[in-house]
Each structure stands twice: as structure tokens, then as C-alpha cells.
Amino acid sequence: MEKTSVLIIGKYAEIECNIQRYESHFVVTQVNNLEEIGQIRKAERVKIKAIAFKGHSRFDLRIIKQFPSLVIIANFGVGYDTISVLDAKKLGVVVTYTPDVLSDDVADLALALLFGVSRQLSLGLDWIKSGLWPIRGEMPLNKRVSGSTCGIVGLGRIGFEIAKRLESFKVKIHYFSRKKKNVSKDWTYYDNPVDLAKSVETLFVSIIGGPVTHGFISTEVLKALGPKGILVNISRGSTIDEKALLNALEKKRIFGAGLDVFENEPNINPRFLQLGNVFMQPHQGSSTRETRQAMGDLQFNNILHYLGSGKALTLVPEMQ
Ligand code: 8YV
């Protein structure tokens, strides 16, 4: 029997994508990104039933239509905001993602970002590496994390893990989500982000990306956070009104920001590069070897199970 054709899209580290395992089950075609789809011969393209996708470019009807045999898009990541689930649904294609396996790592990095800003870790490193410690003396005093009050915007899987970690730093937890959650009675619920921002010293953003949450952290939210407030974003750049954030940082209307995600990655707004009150990482929330392997396994197993039994392991919520 002829093997099923699978297309792998994206630049994967070896540990993220076990090609031999794919090849033992499927006929495999690989491209680095969506732009390279045009290089696949038509005879091959029309047979492709599954796509393993890693990337952050728009994956919509225009792309999906080029694969008439396609039945599943398996995303490498919990965020699937660039995949048009609506278009996929229209064409009878299921979409899967990789939740849970990355929540710990992303939450770990969220805390690292908070410490990076509040304890001025890049300045501290520079204090030593510049060789100027003996001349400069002690570095400027910074801001305490333990015992502070933190707000989580979006108490999903990752937001919850952030809150659990913060508890061990004796932090008081406040949160916003669409509905009050069945969580510790000590955690305070808000039904809007402005009131939440007014009540906390640090605001963590852990909501989904996409048009629904575009610019959710607005000028008004940043104003409510105030000059002592820290913003930490591990979700998507699009969830924050980035111009408003840059203005707030430049004018010191907030204390600082810890950012793992940006608009227009990797070509981020150069205004970020001039700032002393940001602690930034190049979208590496889930980038440990362990987690990336687990994400790759889940991506593969979604394809294997769906093609074998018609049941995917982790369908995106809109398809459950
Ligand atoms: C990406 C992520 O998958 O899970 C997500 O939503 O943003 C990341 O884990 C990763 O950057 C690969 O593109």
C-alpha cells in the first residue's frame, strides 16, 4: 500500500522533529517556510494529507486551497493565531496544537523576565562585564519581588502556572479572565483589565493572540499600571498596543517591561533597542530541549493518530 504524504513546514532543531520517525510512517516533503510551498511539484502537493507546521506566518485559505487532499494541520506551539481555523473548518481540515507540554517553561521564563526587570539583571551583568564595578561601586537599588502584588491577564494553563510560581515568592495574586475561575480563595478576580492594573505592581499578559485580543493591553491599562508598574508579556506581541507601550517606557510612565514577544518578530521596533527599562528575550518561552522535544512528539502523534483513527489528541478549542 502506498504511504500517506506528509509535509513538514518550518525550521526545526533536530530534537524538535524526528524525521526518521516521520519517514518510517509517511512519504515526507520538507520546506523551510510557507513561501517555499511553490517549490513543491504539483504531483506531490496534491497528495499531501497532513502538514506539520512550525512558523508564525499567515496560514489561511490561500495556502490551504493548494492542498486538495489535506485533512490535518498540526501546529508546533500552543499559539495558533496565524492559522485561520475558520478557513480550515470550511475545507474540512482539522487543526491541532501543543498545549500543556510547554506551560512550565513559559511560566518559568515569565518569572525570569520579572526578575530581569525588577532586579535590573542586565545592568548588573554589565556592571561586572564592563570592568567598572571597582569604579562605579554598588549598583543602583532596585525593586523587590517577594511579597509584591501581581496581576495575571488571562488565567489559562500558562497564567495559572505563573500564579502558582508567584505564590512561592509570597506574592498576592490578582487576575482577570472572562469568567471567575475555580481557584484559591486568596486570588482576587477582576472582570476588567484596567481595574486589575490599578491594583497591582506587576501585570503578566498570558492571553491568546489573534484579532480578538489585538491591543488588549491599551494606553488605558498602561496608565492604570502606573509609574511603579512592570509589564511582563509571554503571549504574543499583538496583545499589547506596542506604540502605547513604547511611549510609556520612553516617558517612564511605567517602571519597565519584561518581554519575550513582539510585533513583527524578529524585526522588532528599533525603539526597543534604546531603552534601559526593558528586559527582553527573543521569543524563547518554550525553547528548552525537553519541551521542544515534547512539542514535536505531540505534533507528530496528532498526525499519526488522526490519519490512523480519525481522532486527534489535541484539537484546537474551536474544533473540540
Ligand atoms: C512557538 C509559541 O511555537 O507555543 C507557542 O505559541 O509561541 C512557541 O512555542 C515557537 O516559537 C516555535 O515557533
Coordinates of C-alpha atoms in Angstrom, one line a residue, residues 155 159-160 163-164 167 173-175 180 183-189:
L155 CA -5.7 32.7 33.8
G159 CA -1.3 32.1 33.5
F160 CA -2.2 29.5 36.2
A163 CA 0.4 32.4 39.5
K164 CA 1.5 29.1 41.3
E167 CA 2.8 32.2 45.3
I173 CA -2.3 37.1 43.2
H174 CA -5.0 39.1 41.3
Y175 CA -6.3 38.1 37.9
K180 CA -14.2 33.9 37.5
V183 CA -9.1 28.7 42.1
S184 CA -7.7 29.6 45.5
K185 CA -9.9 31.9 47.5
D186 CA -6.9 34.0 48.2
W187 CA -6.7 35.0 44.5
T188 CA -8.7 38.1 43.6
Y189 CA -10.8 38.2 40.5

